[in-house]
XYZ file of C-alpha atoms in Angstrom:
618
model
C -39.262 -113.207 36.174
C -41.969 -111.049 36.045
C -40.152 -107.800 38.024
C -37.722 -105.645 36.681
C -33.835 -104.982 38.388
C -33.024 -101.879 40.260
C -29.567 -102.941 39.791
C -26.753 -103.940 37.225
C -26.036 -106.822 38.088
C -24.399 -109.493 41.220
C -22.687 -110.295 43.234
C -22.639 -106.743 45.220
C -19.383 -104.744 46.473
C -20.003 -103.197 49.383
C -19.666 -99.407 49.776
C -16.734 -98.660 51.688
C -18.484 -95.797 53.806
C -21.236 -97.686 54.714
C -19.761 -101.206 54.897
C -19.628 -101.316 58.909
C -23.033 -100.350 59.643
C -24.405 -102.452 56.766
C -22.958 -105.557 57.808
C -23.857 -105.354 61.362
C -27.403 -104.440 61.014
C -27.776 -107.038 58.297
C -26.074 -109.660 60.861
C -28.098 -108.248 64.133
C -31.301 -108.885 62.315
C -30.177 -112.566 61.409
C -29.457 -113.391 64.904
C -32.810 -111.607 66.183
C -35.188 -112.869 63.899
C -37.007 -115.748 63.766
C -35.435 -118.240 60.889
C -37.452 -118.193 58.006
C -39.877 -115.436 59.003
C -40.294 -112.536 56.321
C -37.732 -110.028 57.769
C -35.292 -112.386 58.499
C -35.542 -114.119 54.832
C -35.071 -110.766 53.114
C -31.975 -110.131 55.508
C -30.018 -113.372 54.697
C -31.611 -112.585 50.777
C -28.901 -109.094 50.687
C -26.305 -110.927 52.969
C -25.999 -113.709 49.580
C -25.951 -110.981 47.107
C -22.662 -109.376 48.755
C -18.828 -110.754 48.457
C -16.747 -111.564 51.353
C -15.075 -108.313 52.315
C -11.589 -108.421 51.502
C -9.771 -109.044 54.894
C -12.947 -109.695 56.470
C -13.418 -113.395 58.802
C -17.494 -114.023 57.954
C -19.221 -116.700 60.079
C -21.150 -118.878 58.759
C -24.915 -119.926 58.318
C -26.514 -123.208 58.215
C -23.417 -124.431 56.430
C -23.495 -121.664 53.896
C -20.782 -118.250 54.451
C -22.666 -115.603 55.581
C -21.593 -113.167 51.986
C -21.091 -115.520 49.524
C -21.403 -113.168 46.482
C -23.700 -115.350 44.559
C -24.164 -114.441 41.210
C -27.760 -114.897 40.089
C -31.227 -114.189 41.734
C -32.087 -118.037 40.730
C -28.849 -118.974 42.866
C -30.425 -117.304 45.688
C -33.481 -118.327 45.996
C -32.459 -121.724 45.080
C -29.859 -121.321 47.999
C -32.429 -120.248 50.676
C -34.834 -122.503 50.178
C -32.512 -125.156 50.472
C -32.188 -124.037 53.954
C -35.103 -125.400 55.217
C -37.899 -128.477 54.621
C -40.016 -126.235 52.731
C -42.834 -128.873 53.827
C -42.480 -127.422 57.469
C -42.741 -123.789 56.008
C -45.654 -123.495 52.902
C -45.921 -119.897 52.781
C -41.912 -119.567 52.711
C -42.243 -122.420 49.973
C -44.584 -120.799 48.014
C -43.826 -116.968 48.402
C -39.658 -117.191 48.171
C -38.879 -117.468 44.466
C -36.626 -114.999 42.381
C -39.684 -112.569 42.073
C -38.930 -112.321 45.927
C -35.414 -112.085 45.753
C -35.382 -109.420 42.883
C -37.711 -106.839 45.127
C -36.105 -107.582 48.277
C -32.940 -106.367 46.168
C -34.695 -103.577 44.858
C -35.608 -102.499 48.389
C -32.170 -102.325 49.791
C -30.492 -100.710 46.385
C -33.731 -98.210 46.844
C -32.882 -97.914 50.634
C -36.406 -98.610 51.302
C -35.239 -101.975 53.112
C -36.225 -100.626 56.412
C -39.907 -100.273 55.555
C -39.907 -103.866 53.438
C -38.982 -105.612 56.804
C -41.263 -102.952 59.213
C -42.563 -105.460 60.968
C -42.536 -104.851 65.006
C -43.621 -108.386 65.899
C -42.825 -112.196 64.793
C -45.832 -114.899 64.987
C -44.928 -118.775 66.379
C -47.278 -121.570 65.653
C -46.896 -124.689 68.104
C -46.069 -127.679 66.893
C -48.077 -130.266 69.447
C -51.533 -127.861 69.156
C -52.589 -126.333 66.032
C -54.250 -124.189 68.222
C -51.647 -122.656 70.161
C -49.548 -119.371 69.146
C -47.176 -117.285 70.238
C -46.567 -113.502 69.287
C -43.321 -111.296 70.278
C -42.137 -108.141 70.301
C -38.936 -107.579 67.916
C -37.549 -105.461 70.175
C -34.981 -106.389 72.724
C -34.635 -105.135 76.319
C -31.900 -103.935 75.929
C -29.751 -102.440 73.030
C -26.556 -104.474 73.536
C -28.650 -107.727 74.286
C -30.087 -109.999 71.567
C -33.407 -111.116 71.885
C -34.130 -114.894 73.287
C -36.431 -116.349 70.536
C -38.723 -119.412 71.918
C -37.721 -122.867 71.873
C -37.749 -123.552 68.196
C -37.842 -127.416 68.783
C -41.159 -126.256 69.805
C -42.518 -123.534 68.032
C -41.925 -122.762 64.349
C -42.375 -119.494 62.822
C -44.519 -118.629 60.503
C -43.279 -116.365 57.539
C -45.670 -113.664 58.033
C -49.634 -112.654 59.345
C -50.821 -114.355 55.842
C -50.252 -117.494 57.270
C -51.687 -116.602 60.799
C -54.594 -115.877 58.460
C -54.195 -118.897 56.269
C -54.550 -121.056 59.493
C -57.462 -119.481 61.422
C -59.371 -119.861 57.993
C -59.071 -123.052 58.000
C -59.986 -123.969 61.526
C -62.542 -121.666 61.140
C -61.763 -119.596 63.968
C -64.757 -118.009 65.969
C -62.660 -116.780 69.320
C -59.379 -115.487 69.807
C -57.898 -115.339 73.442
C -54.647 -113.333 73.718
C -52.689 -113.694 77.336
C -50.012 -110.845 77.984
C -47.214 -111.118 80.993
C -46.561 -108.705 83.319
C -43.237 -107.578 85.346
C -40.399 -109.115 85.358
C -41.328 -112.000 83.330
C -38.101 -112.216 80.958
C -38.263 -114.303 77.217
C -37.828 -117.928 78.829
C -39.540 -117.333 82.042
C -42.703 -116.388 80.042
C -42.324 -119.214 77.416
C -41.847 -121.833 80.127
C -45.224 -120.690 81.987
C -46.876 -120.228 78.810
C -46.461 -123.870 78.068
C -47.652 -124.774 81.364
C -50.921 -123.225 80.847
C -51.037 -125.180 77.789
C -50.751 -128.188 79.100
C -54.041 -127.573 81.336
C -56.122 -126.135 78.573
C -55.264 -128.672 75.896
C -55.358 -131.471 78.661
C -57.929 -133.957 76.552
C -60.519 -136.078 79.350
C -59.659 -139.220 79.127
C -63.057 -140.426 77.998
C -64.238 -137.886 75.659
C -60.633 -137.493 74.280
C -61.742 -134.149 73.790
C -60.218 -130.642 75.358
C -61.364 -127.909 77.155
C -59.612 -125.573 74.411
C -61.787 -126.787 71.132
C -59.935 -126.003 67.639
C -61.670 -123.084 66.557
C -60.516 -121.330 69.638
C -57.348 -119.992 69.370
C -55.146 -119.668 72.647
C -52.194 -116.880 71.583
C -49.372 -115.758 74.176
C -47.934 -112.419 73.637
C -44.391 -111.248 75.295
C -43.345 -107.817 75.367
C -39.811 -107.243 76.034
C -39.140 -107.424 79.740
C -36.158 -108.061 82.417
C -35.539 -109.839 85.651
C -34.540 -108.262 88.383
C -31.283 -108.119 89.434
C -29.758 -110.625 87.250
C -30.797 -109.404 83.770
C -28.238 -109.285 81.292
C -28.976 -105.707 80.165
C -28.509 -104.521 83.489
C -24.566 -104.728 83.515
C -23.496 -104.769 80.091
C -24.352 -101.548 79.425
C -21.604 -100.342 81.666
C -19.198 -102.358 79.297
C -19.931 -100.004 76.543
C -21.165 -96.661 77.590
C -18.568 -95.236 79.657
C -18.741 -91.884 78.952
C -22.392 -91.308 79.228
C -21.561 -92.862 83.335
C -18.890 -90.806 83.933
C -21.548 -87.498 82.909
C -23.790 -89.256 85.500
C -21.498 -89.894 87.507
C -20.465 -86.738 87.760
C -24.137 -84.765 87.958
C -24.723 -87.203 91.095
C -21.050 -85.956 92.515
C -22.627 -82.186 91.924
C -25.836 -83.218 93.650
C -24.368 -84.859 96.355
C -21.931 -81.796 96.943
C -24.532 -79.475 97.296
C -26.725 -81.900 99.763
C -23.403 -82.607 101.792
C -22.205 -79.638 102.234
C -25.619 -77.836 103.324
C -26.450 -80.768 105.948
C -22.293 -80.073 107.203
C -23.268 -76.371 107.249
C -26.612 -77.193 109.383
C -25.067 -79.705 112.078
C -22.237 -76.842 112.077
C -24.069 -74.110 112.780
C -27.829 -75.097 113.964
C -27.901 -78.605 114.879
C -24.832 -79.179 117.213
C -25.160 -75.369 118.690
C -28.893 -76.035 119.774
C -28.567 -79.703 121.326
C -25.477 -78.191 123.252
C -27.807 -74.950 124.218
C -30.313 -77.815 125.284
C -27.788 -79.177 127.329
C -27.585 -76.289 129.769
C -31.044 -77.245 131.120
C -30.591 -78.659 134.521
C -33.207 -81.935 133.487
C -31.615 -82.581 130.599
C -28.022 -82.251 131.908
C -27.987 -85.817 132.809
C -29.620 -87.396 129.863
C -27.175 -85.313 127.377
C -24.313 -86.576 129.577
C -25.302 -90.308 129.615
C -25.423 -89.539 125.781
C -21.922 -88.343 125.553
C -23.537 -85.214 123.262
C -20.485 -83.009 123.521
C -18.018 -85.777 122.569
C -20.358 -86.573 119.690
C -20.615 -82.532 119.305
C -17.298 -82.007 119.098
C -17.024 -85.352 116.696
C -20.067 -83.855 114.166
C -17.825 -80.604 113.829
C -15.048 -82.944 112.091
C -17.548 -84.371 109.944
C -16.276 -83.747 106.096
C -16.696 -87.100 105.052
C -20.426 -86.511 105.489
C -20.246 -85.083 101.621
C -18.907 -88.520 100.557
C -21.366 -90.315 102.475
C -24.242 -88.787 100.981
C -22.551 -89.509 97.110
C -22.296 -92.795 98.121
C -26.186 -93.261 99.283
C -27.312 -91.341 96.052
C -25.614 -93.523 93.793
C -26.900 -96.642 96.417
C -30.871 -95.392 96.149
C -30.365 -94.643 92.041
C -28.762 -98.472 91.271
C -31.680 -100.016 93.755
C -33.884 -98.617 91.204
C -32.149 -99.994 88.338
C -31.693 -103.290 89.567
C -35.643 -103.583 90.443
C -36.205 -102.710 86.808
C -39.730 -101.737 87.279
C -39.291 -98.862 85.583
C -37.362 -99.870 82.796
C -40.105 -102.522 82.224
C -42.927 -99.986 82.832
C -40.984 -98.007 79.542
C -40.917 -100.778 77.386
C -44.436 -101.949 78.582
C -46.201 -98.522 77.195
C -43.282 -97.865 74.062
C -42.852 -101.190 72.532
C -45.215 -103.769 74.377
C -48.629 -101.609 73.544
C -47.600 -99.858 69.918
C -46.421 -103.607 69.005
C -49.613 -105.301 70.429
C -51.769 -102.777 68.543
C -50.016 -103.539 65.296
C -50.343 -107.171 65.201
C -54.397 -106.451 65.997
C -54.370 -104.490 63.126
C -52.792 -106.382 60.465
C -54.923 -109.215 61.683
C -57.508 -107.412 61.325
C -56.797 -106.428 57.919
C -55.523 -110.029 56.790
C -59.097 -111.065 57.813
C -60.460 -108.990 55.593
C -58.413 -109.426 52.805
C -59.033 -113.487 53.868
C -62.486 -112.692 53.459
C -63.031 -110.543 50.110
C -61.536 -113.033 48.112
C -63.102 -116.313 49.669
C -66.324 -115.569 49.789
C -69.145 -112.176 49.361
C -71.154 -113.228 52.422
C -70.066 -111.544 55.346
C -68.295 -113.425 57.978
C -69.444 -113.041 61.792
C -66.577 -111.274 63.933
C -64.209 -113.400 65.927
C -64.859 -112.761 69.425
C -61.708 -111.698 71.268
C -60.649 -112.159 74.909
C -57.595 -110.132 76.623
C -56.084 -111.383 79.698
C -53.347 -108.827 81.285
C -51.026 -109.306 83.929
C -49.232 -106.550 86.057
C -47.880 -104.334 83.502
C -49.703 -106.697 81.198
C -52.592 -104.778 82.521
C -50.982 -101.421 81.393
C -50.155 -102.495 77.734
C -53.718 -104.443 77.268
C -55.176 -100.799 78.230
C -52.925 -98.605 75.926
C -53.779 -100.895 72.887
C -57.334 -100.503 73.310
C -56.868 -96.873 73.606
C -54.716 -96.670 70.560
C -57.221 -98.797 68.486
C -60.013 -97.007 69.790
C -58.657 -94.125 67.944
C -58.140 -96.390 65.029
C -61.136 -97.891 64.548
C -63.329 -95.293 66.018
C -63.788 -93.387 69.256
C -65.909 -94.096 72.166
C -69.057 -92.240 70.842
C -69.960 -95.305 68.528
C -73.356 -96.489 68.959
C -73.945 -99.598 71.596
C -73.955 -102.372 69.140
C -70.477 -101.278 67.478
C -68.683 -100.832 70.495
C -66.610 -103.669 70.656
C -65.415 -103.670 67.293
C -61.750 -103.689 66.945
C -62.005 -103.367 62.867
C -63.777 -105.047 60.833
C -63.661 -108.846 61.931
C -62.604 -108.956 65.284
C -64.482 -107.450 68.503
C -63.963 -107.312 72.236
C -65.743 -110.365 74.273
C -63.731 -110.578 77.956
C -61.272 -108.219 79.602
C -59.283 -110.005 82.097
C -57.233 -107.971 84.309
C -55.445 -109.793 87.364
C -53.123 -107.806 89.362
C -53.354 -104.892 86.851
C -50.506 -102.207 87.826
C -52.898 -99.091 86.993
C -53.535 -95.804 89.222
C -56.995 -96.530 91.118
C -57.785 -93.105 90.323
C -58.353 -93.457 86.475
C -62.039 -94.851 87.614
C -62.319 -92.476 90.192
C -62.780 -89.102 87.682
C -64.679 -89.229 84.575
C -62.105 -88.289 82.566
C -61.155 -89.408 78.679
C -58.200 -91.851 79.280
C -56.671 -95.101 78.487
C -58.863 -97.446 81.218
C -62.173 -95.586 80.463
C -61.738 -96.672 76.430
C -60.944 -100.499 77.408
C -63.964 -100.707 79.858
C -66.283 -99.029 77.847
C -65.715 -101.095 74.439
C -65.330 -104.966 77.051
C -68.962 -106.784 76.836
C -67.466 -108.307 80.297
C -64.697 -107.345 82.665
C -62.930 -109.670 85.588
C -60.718 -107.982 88.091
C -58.599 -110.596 89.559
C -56.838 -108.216 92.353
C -55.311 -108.920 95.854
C -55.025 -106.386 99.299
C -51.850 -108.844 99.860
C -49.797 -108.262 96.497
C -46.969 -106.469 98.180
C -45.604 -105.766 94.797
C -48.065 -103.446 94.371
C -48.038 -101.965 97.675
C -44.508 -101.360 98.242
C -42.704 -101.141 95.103
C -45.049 -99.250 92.528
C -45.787 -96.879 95.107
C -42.123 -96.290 95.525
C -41.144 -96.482 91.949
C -43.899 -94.036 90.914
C -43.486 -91.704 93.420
C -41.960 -88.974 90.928
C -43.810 -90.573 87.472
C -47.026 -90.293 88.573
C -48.849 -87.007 88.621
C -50.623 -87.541 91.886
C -49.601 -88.994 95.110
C -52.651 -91.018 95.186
C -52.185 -92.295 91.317
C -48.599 -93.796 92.587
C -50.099 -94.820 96.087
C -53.093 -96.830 94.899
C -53.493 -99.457 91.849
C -56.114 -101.182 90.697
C -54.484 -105.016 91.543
C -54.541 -104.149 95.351
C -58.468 -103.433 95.612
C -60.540 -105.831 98.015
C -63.697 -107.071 98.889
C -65.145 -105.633 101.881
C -68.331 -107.386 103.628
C -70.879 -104.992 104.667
C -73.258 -106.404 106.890
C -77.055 -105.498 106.687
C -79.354 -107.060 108.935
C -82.188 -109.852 107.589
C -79.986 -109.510 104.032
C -77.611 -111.438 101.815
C -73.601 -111.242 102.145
C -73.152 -108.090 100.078
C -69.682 -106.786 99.669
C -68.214 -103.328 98.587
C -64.885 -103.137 96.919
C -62.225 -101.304 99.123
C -58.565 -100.407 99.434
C -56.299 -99.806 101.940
C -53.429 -97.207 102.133
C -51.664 -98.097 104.940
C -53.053 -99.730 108.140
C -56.777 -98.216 107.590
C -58.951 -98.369 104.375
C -61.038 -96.632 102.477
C -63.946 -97.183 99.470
C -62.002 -97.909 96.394
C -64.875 -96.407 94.411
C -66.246 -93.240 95.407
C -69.461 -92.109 94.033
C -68.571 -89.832 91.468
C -70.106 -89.568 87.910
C -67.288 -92.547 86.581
C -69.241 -94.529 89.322
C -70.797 -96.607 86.594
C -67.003 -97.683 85.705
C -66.890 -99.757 88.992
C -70.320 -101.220 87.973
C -69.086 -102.962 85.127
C -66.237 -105.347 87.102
C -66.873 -108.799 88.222
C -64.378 -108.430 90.938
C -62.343 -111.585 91.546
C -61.001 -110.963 95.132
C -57.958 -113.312 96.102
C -56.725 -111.757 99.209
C -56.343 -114.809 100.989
C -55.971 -117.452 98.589
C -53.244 -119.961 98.471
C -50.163 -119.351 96.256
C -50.335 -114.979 96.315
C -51.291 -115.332 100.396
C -49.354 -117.514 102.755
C -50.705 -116.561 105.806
C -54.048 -117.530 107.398
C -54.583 -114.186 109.188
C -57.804 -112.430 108.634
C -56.991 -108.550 107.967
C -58.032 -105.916 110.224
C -56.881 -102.368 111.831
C -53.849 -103.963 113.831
C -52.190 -106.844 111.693
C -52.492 -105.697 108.312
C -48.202 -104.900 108.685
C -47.501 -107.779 109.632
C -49.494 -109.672 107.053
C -47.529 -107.920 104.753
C -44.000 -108.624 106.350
C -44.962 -112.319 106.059
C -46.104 -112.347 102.871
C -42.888 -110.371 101.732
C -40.420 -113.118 103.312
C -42.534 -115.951 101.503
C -42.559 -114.553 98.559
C -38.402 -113.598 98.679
C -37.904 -117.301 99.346
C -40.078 -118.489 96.723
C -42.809 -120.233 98.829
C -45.575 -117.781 97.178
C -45.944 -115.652 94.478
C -47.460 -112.656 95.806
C -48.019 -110.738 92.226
C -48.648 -113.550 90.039
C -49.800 -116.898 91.435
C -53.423 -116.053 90.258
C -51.929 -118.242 87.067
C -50.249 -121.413 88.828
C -52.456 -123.811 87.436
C -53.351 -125.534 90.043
C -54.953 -122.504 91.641
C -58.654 -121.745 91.998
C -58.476 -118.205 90.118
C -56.889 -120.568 87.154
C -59.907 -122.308 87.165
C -62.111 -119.889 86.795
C -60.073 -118.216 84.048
C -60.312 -121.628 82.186
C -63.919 -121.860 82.912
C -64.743 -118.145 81.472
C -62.641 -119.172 78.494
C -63.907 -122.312 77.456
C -67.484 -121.922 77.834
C -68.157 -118.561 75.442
C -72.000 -119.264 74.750
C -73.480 -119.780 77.525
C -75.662 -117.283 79.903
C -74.564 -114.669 82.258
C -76.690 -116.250 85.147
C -74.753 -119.692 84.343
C -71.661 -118.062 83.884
C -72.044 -116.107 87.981
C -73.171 -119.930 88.835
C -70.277 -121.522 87.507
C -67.719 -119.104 88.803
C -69.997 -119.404 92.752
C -69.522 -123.219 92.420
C -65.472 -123.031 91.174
C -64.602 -120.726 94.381
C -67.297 -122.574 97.068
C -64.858 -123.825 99.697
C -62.503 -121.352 98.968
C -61.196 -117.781 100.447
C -62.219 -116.238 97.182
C -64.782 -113.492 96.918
C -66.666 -113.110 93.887
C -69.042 -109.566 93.494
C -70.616 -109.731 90.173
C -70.881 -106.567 87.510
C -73.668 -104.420 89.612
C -74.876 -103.986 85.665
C -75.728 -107.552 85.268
C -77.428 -107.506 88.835
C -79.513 -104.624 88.138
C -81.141 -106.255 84.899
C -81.373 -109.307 86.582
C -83.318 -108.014 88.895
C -84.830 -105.304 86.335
């Protein structure tokens, strides 16, 4: 043993003031953390250094009782690696060892446990595609709801970023693509779809044997806690265990809703009923007021005191509706633990590179190129990160051929946004914020969006009516932009992109000086494709209502997805996110080609970066 005790000596007692809030963070973590992962290893470490509290029923773990009291570090670490086939797990085999257990003991008789297991994320490697990752959030959605941890039959943890590292080194790892969900996409929804998409990149041809997805390209998943509507678990057992903090809502909304009801009883009262009956006098109205019975119904409003109750009873309606959609709940999490999280694991991998580097070899490595897909609120948390490691690594003034960087080995290749839930009016002002860093560090930027996503129409607009500081920043987003054909005469197709507010639309990008913003999208418009459209009709001043209506019932029932279909993988705007994937070297002018022939026969309208047109033609 080569580090020195903090402590007398084991087993542990446990302190009798801080036994209960000991043992159920120590037991929390253990049934939220991936098994054999760092944090959770240190966790079940202090759980085998403490005796069975007298009285106390313990459960027990992989055949072993949770406190044990075991008296020697060598017993412990003996013990926990006997928990697992340490072949399976080489950086648990080689790191856990009674140097290990002694300063994870230290830690938690220092109380500095809570910075030794800081980590805010857990890393999965796949075990069909060495390849193929998956990164989570440790935080839950809700406080009284464990986490769902992926299948483990299918993906193992690793123990920490070293071997995240470890494996990239190997495989020699020259791109990095990370794909983030967007709303309501809860722990096994995501994984499910995740796999899916697996399936289709790693799909080998059946003569080459080879895959579109080579080795050195890793394909990483990221989930951010998230709910589903209606059904979540979160959403209902709060109520189980905060009663007190419903009953003070409950009673501000009784307040509200006393004041509202009384003052529309006092206005029916004394203004409305009074000046409909005064109306009633006129000798062409007489008739139509009688055939309306308005002085029965007069003399009915007067009675009205229910009317208070009534309104109570709507409040509290309106406030659960917006609950139960848990947009904004998932919006929360999205910018407080999806984006901080995100930009963490970037970081340490940014460092572990490093660190991977300096003692392998002097040279200097080339970066690994990095590509972001975002989804929805996926969108929103891609955005955020780059903003927070833009202050990190360095701000936007960086000259042209560090702009990209994202540290010191990685840097920022494609910037895939599809259905991004993000205020259209970030790109309309030249103002510092979180789009304008992610644009300006992308080398490339696709904008898969859709006039037909009633997700976006409807709902953000309507759950970001009083979050937003603008009407126009809840009103329009980013996902619902268009392609608009503006026909010149004896000249190409040429398209503008465009948004509509209601029934009429208007130029998503106005010419301001952020004009050059709008330049740099490839816009992706899927309006009318199959899977997030299920109507044929074409939009114009008269149907665009009922378009929607359609779309809304097909997408209630299941027959479309509306907001996310742009990843069913048998979709054409799949393909094309394969295609700009897989094929990282080759030229802008055969990338525009490829994407032309993937969408020919298709409702799909492609309008390429206006920057790569002008030096094309420059």
């Amino acid at each position: 043993m080569s580090i020195e005790r903090n402590y007398n000596s084991l087993p542990w007692h446990w302190k009798s003031k801080t036994f209960q809030n000991d043992r159920c963070w120590l037991e929390s973590i253990i049934r939220n953390a991936a098994p054999f992962s760092d944090w959770w290893t240190k966790a079940r470490i202090v759980q085998l250094a403490y005796l069975n509290p007298s009285g106390y029923v313990s459960k027990t773990v992989d055949a072993i009782p949770t406190y044990p009291g075991l008296t020697s570090e060598k017993a412990i670490a003996e013990t926990i690696r006997s928990l697992c086939d340490l072949n399976q797990h080489p950086l648990f085999a080689e790191m856990v060892n009674e140097d290990y257990v002694i300063n994870t003991l230290n830690r938690w008789h220092n109380h500095e446990f809570a910075r030794a297991i800081g980590r805010n994320f857990e890393i999965y490697a796949d075990r069909q595609h060495s390849n193929i990752f998956l990164v989570t959030s440790t935080a839950s959605s809700s406080l009284n709801v464990d986490r769902k941890l992926p299948p483990l039959n299918r993906f193992r943890p690793l123990f920490n970023m070293d071997e995240l590292v470890q494996k990239m080194s190997v495989a020699k790892c020259d791109r990095l693509t990370m794909r983030i969900h967007g709303y309501a996409s809860p722990d096994n929804v995501f994984y499910n779809f995740f796999i899916d998409e697996v399936k289709s990149l790693t799909l080998k041809d059946p003569i080459t044997h080879l895959s579109d997805l080579e080795n050195n390209h890793f394909y990483i998943g990221y989930h951010w806690p998230s709910e589903l509507p209606l059904f979540s678990p979160g959403l209902w057992v709060d109520y189980f265990y905060d009663w007190g903090i419903i009953l003070k809502f409950l009673f501000v909304v009784s307040i509200i809703a006393l004041i509202c009801g009384s003052l529309l009883y006092i206005f029916l009262l004394f203004v409305g009923v009074p000046l409909l009956l005064w109306l009633g006098n006129f000798g062409g109205l007489a008739h139509f007021w009688e055939w309306l019975k308005l002085r029965e119904t007069a003399d009915l409003a007067v009675q009205w005191h229910w009317i208070v109750l009534t309104v109570l009873i709507l409040s509290l309606l309106v406030v659960q509706m917006m609950r139960l959609i848990v947009y904004q709940r998932d919006r929360y999490r999205a910018i407080h633990y999806g984006s901080p999280d995100f930009s963490e694991f970037f970081w340490r991998l940014d460092r572990g590179l490093e660190q991977q580097q300096s003692q392998t070899s002097s040279a200097e490595s080339p970066k690994i190129a990095v590509n972001l897909i975002g989804h929805s609120l996926g969108a929103l948390v891609v955005v955020n990160s780059l903003r927070i490691l833009s202050d990190k690594f360095g701000k936007d003034e960086i000259n042209t051929e560090e702009k990209g960087n994202m540290g010191e080995c990685l840097t920022l290749d494609k910037l895939i946004l599809s259905a991004p839930d993000i205020p259209l009016e970030f790109l309309r002002e030249s103002r510092n914020n979180y789009v304008r860093s992610a644009i300006l560090r992308s080398r490339t930027i696709y904008l898969l969006s859709s006039d037909r996503d009633v997700i976006l129409r409807y709902l953000s607009t309507l759950a970001n009516w009083w979050v937003e500081p603008s009407l126009e920043m809840s009103g329009l987003r980013l996902g619902n932009v268009y392609l608009k054909t503006v026909n010149k005469p004896h000249e190409p197709i040429e398209y503008h992109p465009y948004i509509r507010i209601m029934i009429g639309s208007e130029p998503a990008a106005n010419p301001t000086s952020a004009y050059e913003l709008f330049e740099k999208f490839n816009y992706l418009d899927c309006s009318e494709m199959k899977g997030v459209n299920g109507t044929s009709l074409r939009l114009n001043l008269c149907n665009g209502i009922v378009i929607d209506l359609i779309n809304m019932i097909l997408y209630l029932f299941g027959k479309i997805d509306a907001h996310g279909g742009y990843f069913w993988i048998d979709t054409p705007s799949f393909a094309v996110v394969k295609f700009l994937l897989v094929n990282p070297h080759i030229s802008d002018e055969d990338m525009q080609a490829g994407i032309n022939h993937l969408i020919a026969n298709t409702p799909i309208r492609f309008w390429p970066s206006q920057k790569f047109i002008c030096k094309s033609e420059g």
